[in-house]
Coordinates of C-alpha atoms in Angstrom, one line a residue:
X22 CA 28.0 73.8 1.4
X23 CA 25.5 76.5 2.5
X24 CA 27.5 79.6 1.7
X25 CA 24.7 81.8 0.5
X26 CA 23.0 82.4 3.8
X27 CA 22.3 86.1 4.5
X28 CA 21.4 86.3 8.2
X29 CA 23.4 84.7 11.0
X30 CA 21.4 81.9 12.6
X31 CA 21.5 82.6 16.5
X32 CA 33.4 74.1 5.2
X33 CA 32.4 70.7 6.0
X34 CA 33.5 69.7 9.4
X35 CA 36.0 66.9 9.5
X36 CA 35.2 63.9 11.5
X37 CA 37.4 62.9 14.5
X38 CA 40.5 61.0 13.4
X39 CA 40.0 58.2 15.9
X40 CA 38.5 54.9 14.8
X41 CA 34.7 54.7 15.2
X42 CA 33.2 52.4 17.9
X43 CA 31.7 49.4 16.3
X44 CA 28.6 47.5 17.4
X45 CA 29.1 44.4 19.4
X46 CA 26.6 42.1 17.7
X47 CA 26.6 40.9 14.1
X48 CA 22.9 41.5 13.8
X49 CA 23.1 45.2 14.8
X50 CA 24.3 47.9 12.4
X51 CA 27.6 49.5 13.2
X52 CA 28.6 53.2 13.1
X53 CA 30.9 52.3 10.2
X54 CA 28.0 50.9 8.2
X55 CA 25.8 54.0 8.8
X56 CA 28.6 56.3 7.8
X57 CA 29.5 54.4 4.6
X58 CA 25.8 54.6 3.6
X59 CA 25.8 58.2 4.7
X60 CA 22.8 57.5 6.9
X61 CA 23.6 60.2 9.4
X62 CA 20.2 59.9 11.2
X63 CA 21.0 56.3 11.8
X64 CA 24.5 57.1 13.1
X65 CA 23.0 59.8 15.4
X66 CA 20.5 57.3 16.8
X67 CA 23.3 54.7 17.5
X68 CA 25.5 57.4 19.2
X69 CA 22.7 58.6 21.4
X70 CA 21.9 55.0 22.4
X71 CA 25.6 54.4 23.4
X72 CA 25.5 57.5 25.6
X73 CA 22.2 56.5 27.1
X74 CA 23.4 52.9 27.8
X75 CA 26.8 54.1 29.3
X76 CA 28.8 52.3 26.5
X77 CA 30.0 55.5 24.8
X78 CA 33.7 56.0 24.5
X79 CA 34.4 59.7 24.9
X80 CA 35.4 62.1 23.4
X81 CA 35.0 60.0 20.3
X82 CA 31.2 59.6 20.7
X83 CA 30.7 63.4 20.8
X84 CA 33.0 63.9 17.9
X85 CA 31.0 61.5 15.8
X86 CA 27.8 63.1 17.1
X87 CA 29.0 66.5 15.9
X88 CA 30.1 65.0 12.5
X89 CA 26.7 63.3 12.0
X90 CA 24.7 66.4 13.1
X91 CA 26.7 68.5 10.7
X92 CA 26.1 66.3 7.7
X93 CA 22.4 66.1 8.6
X94 CA 22.4 69.9 8.2
X95 CA 21.8 70.4 11.9
X96 CA 24.6 73.0 12.2
X97 CA 23.3 74.4 15.5
X98 CA 23.4 71.0 17.2
X99 CA 26.9 70.3 15.7
X100 CA 28.1 73.8 17.0
X101 CA 26.7 73.0 20.5
X102 CA 28.6 69.7 20.6
X103 CA 31.9 71.3 19.6
X104 CA 31.4 74.1 22.1
X105 CA 30.8 71.5 24.8
X106 CA 34.0 69.7 23.9
X107 CA 36.0 73.0 24.0
X108 CA 34.6 73.9 27.4
X109 CA 35.6 70.6 29.0
X110 CA 39.2 72.0 29.2
X111 CA 42.5 71.3 27.4
X112 CA 40.6 70.8 24.1
X113 CA 42.2 69.7 20.9
X114 CA 42.8 72.8 18.8
X115 CA 41.0 71.0 15.9
X116 CA 37.7 71.5 17.8
X117 CA 38.0 75.2 17.2
X118 CA 38.2 74.6 13.5
X119 CA 35.2 72.3 13.6
X120 CA 33.3 74.9 15.5
X121 CA 34.4 77.6 13.1
X122 CA 33.1 75.5 10.1
X123 CA 29.7 75.2 11.8
X124 CA 29.5 78.9 12.5
X125 CA 30.5 79.6 8.9
X126 CA 27.5 77.5 7.7
X127 CA 25.3 79.5 10.0
X128 CA 26.4 82.8 8.6
X129 CA 28.4 83.7 11.7
X130 CA 31.5 84.8 9.8
X131 CA 33.2 86.9 12.4
X132 CA 32.9 84.1 15.0
X133 CA 34.1 81.5 12.4
X134 CA 37.1 83.7 11.7
X135 CA 38.0 83.9 15.5
X136 CA 37.8 80.1 15.9
X137 CA 39.7 79.4 12.7
X138 CA 42.6 81.5 14.2
X139 CA 42.6 79.3 17.3
X140 CA 42.9 76.1 15.3
X141 CA 46.0 74.4 14.1
X142 CA 47.8 75.5 10.9
X143 CA 46.5 73.1 8.2
X144 CA 44.7 72.9 5.0
X145 CA 41.3 73.0 6.6
X146 CA 42.2 76.2 8.5
X147 CA 43.4 77.8 5.2
X148 CA 40.2 76.8 3.4
X149 CA 38.0 78.1 6.1
X150 CA 39.8 81.4 6.3
X151 CA 39.7 81.6 2.5
X152 CA 35.9 81.4 2.5
X153 CA 35.6 83.8 5.5
X154 CA 37.8 86.3 3.8
X155 CA 35.5 86.2 0.8
X156 CA 32.4 86.7 3.0
X157 CA 34.0 89.6 4.8
X158 CA 35.2 91.2 1.5
X159 CA 38.8 91.2 2.7
X160 CA 40.6 91.0 -0.7
X161 CA 44.1 91.2 0.8
X162 CA 43.5 88.1 3.1
X163 CA 41.6 86.4 0.3
X164 CA 44.7 86.6 -1.9
X165 CA 47.0 85.5 1.0
X166 CA 45.0 82.3 1.6
X167 CA 44.6 81.8 -2.2
X168 CA 48.4 81.5 -2.5
X169 CA 48.4 78.8 0.2
X170 CA 46.0 76.5 -1.6
X171 CA 47.6 73.3 -2.7
X172 CA 46.9 71.0 -5.7
X173 CA 44.6 68.6 -3.7
X174 CA 41.0 67.9 -4.3
X175 CA 39.7 69.8 -1.3
X176 CA 41.7 72.9 -2.0
X177 CA 40.9 72.9 -5.7
X178 CA 37.2 72.5 -4.9
X179 CA 37.5 75.4 -2.6
X180 CA 39.1 77.5 -5.3
X181 CA 36.4 76.5 -7.7
X182 CA 33.7 77.6 -5.3
X183 CA 35.2 81.1 -4.8
X184 CA 35.4 81.4 -8.7
X185 CA 31.8 80.5 -8.8
X186 CA 30.8 83.0 -6.1
X187 CA 32.7 85.7 -7.8
X188 CA 31.0 85.0 -11.1
X189 CA 34.0 83.4 -12.7
X190 CA 32.1 80.5 -14.0
X191 CA 34.4 79.4 -16.8
X192 CA 37.3 79.1 -14.3
X193 CA 35.2 77.0 -12.0
X194 CA 34.2 74.8 -15.0
X195 CA 37.9 74.2 -15.9
X196 CA 38.6 73.0 -12.3
X197 CA 35.6 70.7 -12.2
X198 CA 36.3 69.2 -15.5
X199 CA 39.9 68.5 -14.6
X200 CA 38.9 66.9 -11.3
X201 CA 36.2 64.9 -12.9
X202 CA 38.8 63.5 -15.3
X203 CA 41.0 62.5 -12.4
X204 CA 38.2 61.3 -10.1
X205 CA 35.2 60.1 -12.1
X206 CA 33.8 58.5 -9.0
X207 CA 33.0 62.0 -7.6
X208 CA 29.5 62.1 -9.2
X209 CA 28.5 65.3 -7.5
X210 CA 31.1 67.2 -9.7
X211 CA 28.5 66.8 -12.5
X212 CA 26.1 68.9 -10.4
X213 CA 28.7 71.6 -9.9
X214 CA 29.4 71.6 -13.6
X215 CA 25.7 71.8 -14.4
X216 CA 25.3 74.7 -12.0
X217 CA 28.0 76.7 -13.7
X218 CA 26.6 76.0 -17.2
X219 CA 23.2 77.2 -15.8
X220 CA 24.8 80.4 -14.6
X221 CA 26.3 80.9 -18.2
X222 CA 22.8 80.4 -19.7
X223 CA 23.8 77.1 -21.3
X224 CA 20.6 75.4 -20.0
X225 CA 20.6 72.5 -22.5
X226 CA 24.3 71.7 -21.6
X227 CA 23.4 72.0 -17.9
X228 CA 20.5 69.6 -18.4
X229 CA 22.7 67.0 -20.2
X230 CA 25.5 67.1 -17.5
X231 CA 22.9 67.0 -14.7
X232 CA 21.4 63.8 -16.3
X233 CA 24.6 61.9 -15.6
X234 CA 24.2 62.5 -11.9
X235 CA 20.4 62.0 -11.8
X236 CA 20.8 58.6 -13.5
X237 CA 22.7 57.4 -10.4
X238 CA 21.0 59.6 -7.7
X239 CA 17.4 60.1 -9.0
X240 CA 16.1 61.4 -5.6
X241 CA 18.6 64.2 -5.1
X242 CA 16.9 67.4 -3.9
X243 CA 19.7 69.6 -5.2
X244 CA 19.8 68.1 -8.7
X245 CA 16.0 67.9 -8.9
X246 CA 15.8 71.6 -8.0
X247 CA 18.3 72.5 -10.6
X248 CA 16.5 70.4 -13.2
X249 CA 13.3 72.3 -12.5
X250 CA 15.1 75.6 -12.9
X251 CA 16.4 74.4 -16.3
X252 CA 12.9 73.5 -17.3
X253 CA 11.8 77.0 -16.3
X254 CA 14.3 78.5 -18.6
X255 CA 14.1 76.0 -21.5
X256 CA 10.3 75.6 -21.4
X257 CA 8.0 77.4 -19.0
X258 CA 6.9 77.7 -15.4
X259 CA 4.4 74.9 -15.7
X260 CA 7.0 72.4 -16.7
X261 CA 9.3 73.5 -13.9
X262 CA 6.4 73.4 -11.4
X263 CA 5.6 69.7 -12.2
X264 CA 9.3 68.8 -11.6
X265 CA 9.4 70.7 -8.3
X266 CA 6.1 69.4 -7.0
X267 CA 7.3 65.8 -7.3
X268 CA 10.3 66.8 -5.1
X269 CA 8.0 68.5 -2.5
X270 CA 5.7 65.4 -2.5
X271 CA 8.6 63.1 -1.8
X272 CA 9.9 65.4 1.0
X273 CA 6.5 65.6 2.6
X274 CA 6.4 61.8 2.6
X275 CA 9.7 61.8 4.5
X276 CA 13.0 60.0 3.9
X277 CA 14.5 62.2 1.2
X278 CA 17.9 61.2 -0.2
X279 CA 19.6 64.5 -0.7
X280 CA 23.0 64.2 -2.3
X281 CA 23.4 67.8 -1.3
X282 CA 21.7 70.7 0.4
X283 CA 19.7 72.7 -2.0
X284 CA 20.2 76.4 -2.0
X285 CA 19.1 79.3 -3.9
X286 CA 17.0 80.3 -7.0
X287 CA 15.8 83.2 -8.9
X288 CA 16.6 86.7 -9.3
X289 CA 15.3 89.3 -11.7
X290 CA 12.6 88.1 -14.0
X291 CA 15.0 85.4 -15.1
X292 CA 15.7 82.8 -12.4
X293 CA 19.2 81.8 -11.4
X294 CA 20.3 79.0 -9.1
X295 CA 22.8 78.5 -6.4
X296 CA 23.0 75.0 -5.2
X297 CA 25.0 73.1 -2.6
X298 CA 26.6 69.9 -3.7
X299 CA 28.5 66.9 -2.5
X300 CA 29.0 65.8 1.1
X301 CA 32.7 65.5 1.6
X302 CA 35.0 65.4 4.6
X303 CA 37.5 67.9 3.5
X304 CA 36.4 70.7 5.7
X305 CA 35.5 74.2 4.6
X306 CA 36.3 73.8 1.0
X307 CA 33.4 73.7 -1.4
X308 CA 32.2 73.1 -4.9
X309 CA 29.9 75.4 -6.9
X310 CA 28.3 76.1 -3.6
X311 CA 29.2 72.8 -2.0
X312 CA 31.7 71.2 0.3
X313 CA 35.4 70.5 0.1
X314 CA 35.7 66.8 0.2
X315 CA 34.9 65.3 -3.1
X316 CA 31.6 64.7 -4.6
X317 CA 29.4 61.7 -4.3
X318 CA 25.9 60.7 -3.5
X319 CA 24.4 60.8 0.0
X320 CA 21.2 60.4 1.9
X321 CA 19.4 61.2 5.0
X322 CA 18.8 65.0 4.9
X323 CA 18.5 66.2 8.5
X324 CA 15.5 68.1 9.8
X325 CA 17.2 71.5 9.6
X326 CA 18.7 70.8 6.1
X327 CA 15.4 69.4 5.0
X328 CA 13.5 72.4 6.3
X329 CA 15.9 74.7 4.5
X330 CA 15.5 72.7 1.3
X331 CA 11.7 72.9 1.6
X332 CA 12.0 76.6 2.0
X333 CA 14.0 76.8 -1.2
X334 CA 11.6 74.7 -3.1
X335 CA 8.6 76.7 -1.9
X336 CA 10.4 79.8 -2.9
X337 CA 11.1 78.5 -6.4
X338 CA 7.5 77.4 -6.7
X339 CA 6.4 81.0 -6.3
X340 CA 8.8 82.0 -9.0
X341 CA 7.6 79.3 -11.4
X342 CA 4.0 80.4 -10.7
X343 CA 4.9 84.0 -11.7
X344 CA 4.7 85.4 -8.2
X345 CA 1.5 83.6 -7.0
X346 CA 1.6 83.6 -3.1
X347 CA 4.8 85.8 -3.0
X348 CA 3.9 87.8 0.1
X349 CA 3.1 84.7 2.2
X350 CA 6.2 82.7 1.1
X351 CA 8.9 85.2 0.3
X352 CA 8.6 87.6 3.1
X353 CA 9.6 85.1 5.9
X354 CA 12.5 84.0 3.7
X355 CA 14.0 87.5 3.0
X356 CA 16.8 87.1 5.6
X357 CA 17.3 83.4 4.9
X358 CA 17.3 82.9 1.1
X359 CA 19.2 85.7 -0.6
X360 CA 17.1 85.5 -3.8
X361 CA 13.9 85.9 -1.8
X362 CA 14.6 89.6 -1.2
X363 CA 15.2 90.1 -4.9
X364 CA 12.1 88.3 -6.0
X365 CA 9.9 90.0 -3.5
X366 CA 11.2 93.4 -4.7
X367 CA 10.4 92.2 -8.3
X368 CA 6.9 91.3 -7.1
X369 CA 6.4 94.8 -5.7
X370 CA 7.6 96.4 -8.9
X371 CA 5.2 94.3 -11.0
X372 CA 2.4 95.5 -8.7
X373 CA 3.4 99.1 -9.0
X374 CA 4.6 99.4 -5.4
X375 CA 8.0 101.0 -6.2
X376 CA 8.4 102.3 -2.6
X377 CA 8.2 98.8 -1.1
X378 CA 10.6 97.5 -3.7
X379 CA 13.0 100.4 -2.9
X380 CA 12.8 99.7 0.9
X381 CA 13.8 96.1 0.2
X382 CA 16.8 97.0 -1.9
X383 CA 18.1 100.3 -0.5
X384 CA 20.4 98.6 2.0
X385 CA 21.5 95.8 -0.3
X386 CA 25.2 96.1 -1.2
X387 CA 25.2 94.5 -4.7
X388 CA 27.6 91.6 -5.2
X389 CA 26.2 89.9 -8.3
X390 CA 25.0 91.2 -11.7
X391 CA 21.4 90.3 -10.8
X392 CA 21.6 92.4 -7.6
X393 CA 23.2 95.4 -9.5
X394 CA 20.5 95.2 -12.2
X395 CA 17.6 95.0 -9.8
X396 CA 18.9 97.8 -7.7
X397 CA 19.3 99.9 -10.9
X398 CA 15.8 99.2 -12.0
X399 CA 14.3 100.1 -8.6
X400 CA 16.3 103.4 -8.6
X401 CA 15.3 104.1 -12.2
X402 CA 11.6 103.5 -11.6
X403 CA 11.6 105.6 -8.4
X404 CA 13.7 108.3 -10.0
X405 CA 11.3 108.6 -12.9
X406 CA 8.2 108.6 -10.7
X407 CA 9.6 111.2 -8.3
X408 CA 11.7 113.1 -10.8
X409 CA 14.8 112.4 -8.6
X410 CA 18.1 113.0 -10.3
X411 CA 19.9 111.2 -7.5
X412 CA 18.0 108.0 -8.0
X413 CA 18.4 108.2 -11.8
X414 CA 22.2 108.8 -11.4
X415 CA 22.4 105.7 -9.2
X416 CA 20.5 103.6 -11.7
X417 CA 22.7 104.8 -14.5
X418 CA 25.9 104.0 -12.6
X419 CA 24.7 100.5 -11.6
X420 CA 23.6 99.8 -15.2
X421 CA 27.0 100.9 -16.5
X422 CA 28.9 98.8 -13.9
X423 CA 27.2 95.7 -15.2
X424 CA 27.2 96.5 -18.9
X425 CA 30.9 97.4 -19.0
X426 CA 32.1 94.5 -16.8
X427 CA 34.3 92.0 -18.5
X428 CA 32.1 89.1 -17.5
X429 CA 28.8 90.7 -18.6
X430 CA 29.7 93.0 -21.5
X431 CA 28.9 90.4 -24.2
X432 CA 25.9 88.9 -22.6
X433 CA 22.3 89.8 -23.4
X434 CA 21.8 91.2 -19.9
X435 CA 25.0 93.2 -20.1
X436 CA 23.9 94.8 -23.4
X437 CA 20.5 95.5 -22.0
X438 CA 22.2 97.3 -19.1
X439 CA 24.3 99.4 -21.5
X440 CA 21.2 100.3 -23.4
X441 CA 19.4 101.3 -20.2
X442 CA 22.5 103.4 -19.1
X443 CA 22.6 105.3 -22.4
X444 CA 18.8 105.7 -22.3
X445 CA 19.0 107.5 -18.9
X446 CA 21.8 109.6 -20.4
X447 CA 19.6 110.3 -23.4
X448 CA 22.3 109.1 -25.8
X449 CA 19.7 107.4 -28.1
X450 CA 22.1 106.6 -30.9
X451 CA 24.1 104.4 -28.5
X452 CA 20.9 102.9 -27.1
X453 CA 19.9 101.8 -30.6
X454 CA 23.3 100.1 -31.2
X455 CA 22.8 97.9 -28.2
X456 CA 19.2 97.2 -28.7
X457 CA 19.7 96.2 -32.3
X458 CA 22.4 93.8 -31.2
X459 CA 19.9 91.8 -29.1
X460 CA 16.7 92.4 -31.0
X461 CA 16.6 88.9 -32.5
X462 CA 16.3 87.5 -29.0
X463 CA 13.2 89.6 -28.0
X464 CA 11.1 89.5 -31.1
X465 CA 7.8 89.0 -29.1
X466 CA 8.9 90.7 -25.9
X467 CA 6.5 93.6 -25.1
X468 CA 8.9 95.4 -22.8
X469 CA 11.7 95.3 -25.4
X470 CA 9.4 96.5 -28.1
X471 CA 8.2 99.4 -26.0
X472 CA 11.7 100.5 -25.2
X473 CA 12.8 100.0 -28.8
X474 CA 9.9 102.2 -29.9
X475 CA 10.7 104.9 -27.5
X476 CA 14.3 105.0 -28.8
X477 CA 13.1 105.2 -32.4
X478 CA 10.8 108.0 -31.4
X479 CA 13.7 109.9 -29.8
X480 CA 15.6 109.5 -33.1
X481 CA 12.7 110.4 -35.3
X482 CA 12.3 107.0 -36.9
X483 CA 8.5 107.2 -36.8
X484 CA 7.5 104.3 -39.1
X485 CA 9.7 101.8 -37.2
X486 CA 8.6 103.2 -33.9
X487 CA 4.9 102.7 -34.9
X488 CA 5.6 99.1 -35.9
X489 CA 7.3 98.3 -32.6
X490 CA 4.5 99.9 -30.6
X491 CA 1.8 98.0 -32.4
X492 CA 3.8 94.8 -31.7
X493 CA 3.1 95.3 -27.9
X494 CA 0.3 93.0 -26.8
X495 CA 0.2 93.5 -23.0
X496 CA -3.1 95.3 -22.1
X497 CA -1.7 97.0 -19.1
X498 CA 1.2 98.4 -21.1
X499 CA -1.1 99.5 -24.0
X500 CA -3.3 101.4 -21.5
X501 CA -0.3 103.3 -20.1
X502 CA -0.3 107.0 -21.1
X503 CA 3.4 106.9 -22.2
X504 CA 2.4 104.2 -24.7
X505 CA -0.6 106.0 -25.9
X506 CA 1.2 109.4 -26.3
X507 CA 4.1 107.8 -28.2
X508 CA 1.7 105.9 -30.5
X509 CA -0.3 109.0 -31.1
X510 CA 2.8 111.0 -32.0
X511 CA 3.9 108.2 -34.4
X512 CA 0.5 108.2 -36.1
X513 CA 0.7 112.0 -36.5
X514 CA 4.2 111.9 -37.9
X515 CA 3.3 109.1 -40.3
X516 CA 0.4 111.3 -41.6
X517 CA -2.3 109.2 -39.8
X518 CA -3.8 111.9 -37.6
X519 CA -7.3 110.2 -37.7
X520 CA -5.8 107.2 -35.8
X521 CA -4.3 109.6 -33.2
X522 CA -7.7 111.3 -32.8
X523 CA -9.3 107.9 -32.3
X524 CA -6.9 107.2 -29.4
X525 CA -8.1 110.4 -27.7
X526 CA -11.8 109.4 -28.2
X527 CA -11.2 106.2 -26.3
X528 CA -9.8 107.9 -23.3
X529 CA -11.8 109.2 -20.3
X530 CA -11.6 112.9 -19.5
X531 CA -8.5 113.5 -17.3
X532 CA -5.3 115.4 -17.2
X533 CA -3.7 112.8 -19.4
X534 CA -6.4 113.2 -22.1
X535 CA -5.9 117.1 -21.9
X536 CA -2.1 116.5 -22.5
X537 CA -2.9 114.2 -25.4
X538 CA -5.1 116.9 -26.9
X539 CA -2.3 119.4 -26.7
X540 CA 0.1 116.9 -28.4
X541 CA -2.4 116.2 -31.2
X542 CA -3.2 119.9 -31.7
X543 CA 0.4 121.1 -31.9
X544 CA 1.9 118.1 -33.8
X545 CA -1.0 118.0 -36.3
X546 CA -0.6 121.7 -36.9
X547 CA 3.2 121.4 -37.4
X548 CA 2.6 118.5 -39.9
X549 CA -0.2 120.4 -41.7
X550 CA -3.0 117.9 -40.8
X551 CA -5.1 120.9 -40.0
X552 CA -8.5 119.4 -39.6
X553 CA -7.5 117.2 -36.6
X554 CA -5.4 120.1 -35.2
X555 CA -8.6 122.2 -35.4
X556 CA -10.6 119.4 -33.6
X557 CA -8.1 119.1 -30.8
X558 CA -7.9 122.9 -30.3
X559 CA -11.7 123.0 -30.3
X560 CA -11.9 120.6 -27.4
X561 CA -9.1 122.4 -25.6
X562 CA -10.9 125.8 -26.1
X563 CA -14.1 124.4 -24.5
X564 CA -12.2 122.8 -21.6
X565 CA -10.1 125.9 -20.9
X566 CA -12.0 128.9 -22.5
X567 CA -9.8 131.4 -20.7
X568 CA -6.6 130.5 -22.7
X569 CA -6.4 132.6 -25.9
X570 CA -3.8 130.3 -27.4
X571 CA -6.5 127.6 -28.0
X572 CA -8.6 129.9 -30.1
X573 CA -5.5 131.1 -32.0
X574 CA -4.5 127.5 -32.7
X575 CA -8.0 126.6 -33.8
X576 CA -8.3 129.6 -36.0
X577 CA -5.0 128.9 -37.7
X578 CA -5.9 125.2 -38.2
X579 CA -9.3 126.0 -39.7
X580 CA -7.8 128.5 -42.2
X581 CA -5.1 125.9 -43.0
X582 CA -7.7 123.3 -43.7
X583 CA -9.6 125.7 -45.9
X584 CA -6.4 126.5 -47.8
X585 CA -5.8 122.8 -48.3
X586 CA -9.3 122.4 -49.8
X587 CA -8.6 125.4 -52.0
X588 CA -5.3 123.7 -53.2
X589 CA -7.1 120.4 -53.9
X590 CA -5.2 118.7 -51.1
X591 CA -8.3 117.9 -49.1
X592 CA -11.9 117.1 -50.2
X593 CA -14.5 119.9 -50.0
X594 CA -16.6 117.9 -47.6
X595 CA -14.3 118.7 -44.7
X596 CA -15.5 122.4 -44.9
X597 CA -18.7 121.4 -43.1
X598 CA -16.6 120.2 -40.1
X599 CA -14.5 123.3 -40.3
X600 CA -17.6 125.6 -40.1
X601 CA -19.1 123.5 -37.3
X602 CA -15.9 123.8 -35.3
X603 CA -15.8 127.6 -35.9
X604 CA -19.4 128.0 -34.7
X605 CA -18.3 126.5 -31.3
X606 CA -16.3 129.7 -30.6
X607 CA -17.7 133.1 -29.6
X608 CA -14.8 135.1 -31.0
X609 CA -15.9 138.0 -33.3
X610 CA -13.6 136.8 -36.0
X611 CA -15.7 133.6 -36.5
X612 CA -18.3 135.2 -38.7
X613 CA -15.8 136.8 -41.0
X614 CA -13.9 133.4 -41.5
X615 CA -17.2 131.6 -42.2
X616 CA -18.3 134.2 -44.7
X617 CA -15.1 133.9 -46.6
X618 CA -15.4 130.0 -46.7
X619 CA -19.0 130.2 -47.9
X620 CA -18.2 132.8 -50.5
X621 CA -15.5 130.5 -52.0
X622 CA -17.7 127.4 -51.7
X623 CA -20.6 129.2 -53.3
X624 CA -22.9 128.5 -50.4
X625 CA -25.5 130.8 -48.6

């Protein structure tokens, strides 16, 4: 069941209750045979032939046409059929329900709600209104329709799907396991289970459960897509890409057997999946993101459904390739695939276009942890770049909402969010508690090590901060001034001022190098590493000769270095450097200091 569509296009519809028209000749296939085989394209062709030859029995022919179109994924055509039947006058109230289900699949939730109200009071109506209430965020109505669900397969699948959509994956798993025990023939329930396990980060379990379904339906687009996503999390993007390309090749060749309509992947830098599953006849109920009428295999993906599945697979391929081709593929899908907006925002963030990322996310009303996290990240990045307290406050609040939620508080992502929240609040003791709790999972993660190092710097743990900074391998991150300045400070505080000075020597002249010189000069002075403090103040004095504080700092550092030689803390050889640095200044005090140094050293 396609319940993750973002934008309206202009449940599963129940078939007509009347008996289908059978073919007259033994050699010709019958409508029954097409439907049993779930060959909806064949059923559609036969129904069109009956209308063209004048042998169609109405309204049953149109009802089966709507049913076949719906199951092919051609919801617009199915909607047109049911509208036509309603306009003929004195329609069966069920037609309004069927029309409402089609509108629901197309993201037309208000229209679906109106037609649901015009339909008869039945389980299908309650399931449809249950889903619509969720989409319209009407909690009061949602609870009302929840209370009217019964202990039948369709209603229980509907309840499981809402649990899934609200992030209550364990509750959904409990329902699917119970139904699978009662109805082992509903193979698609294994896909629903695998999807829930994927959402809980149990990728190996998801792969094992999914294998039970793929053994019977090896060409399922949905299951194949989920398998590729599992490979992405368990292995790497290359393994996932190989799995996905085989699906795309089969779809390009035509004739895809799709047990379900694939939907959704990837948010944040860690992909997630939302897949449709199971073609049933129970109406608006659904599985993980599927339909209400019991699982099972199917075939004959329609053109609309197949195009949407191809869009999903192309979208995922971009993710598996680490964003390659993102602009060309993801931009057209922003209002079709919910995850496309999130991944495109991530792509902009990775390319330092925080404004474009913010424009994509500013109107998003977060409904999932991934959306809250990404919106928090965008606000945090923009807030730091623009020194905006408002954006930083929004980021902190979104991080806190995720990290303190019952469903996320004990997950890795939840603890990362709490660490980020406290980082923005500058409560670094609390940040360290959360980072230490997940450190084992990010041993070689450059971003984690950088954040961990900054926290240690804020707490004055210089040796551990230096180790964490040196563990960062990403060249772009190592070239960032924040990284360089933190590493320089660690070197200085760990009595390795020479290494900090070498960091400066590798930099080009800029405002950042000037700031680094100030850091080296003042921190080396405070830590009594006077020679490198004098070198830093010497360069500062030449760059900004009108500032007397540079000479004062240099003078004090040179005298401090001389004192350390006198006390035997530094070798006499550094006095040559001290005298050379002093001669770079034109202050009248220079000659007096130099004479004093030479007199002690016994030189001319």
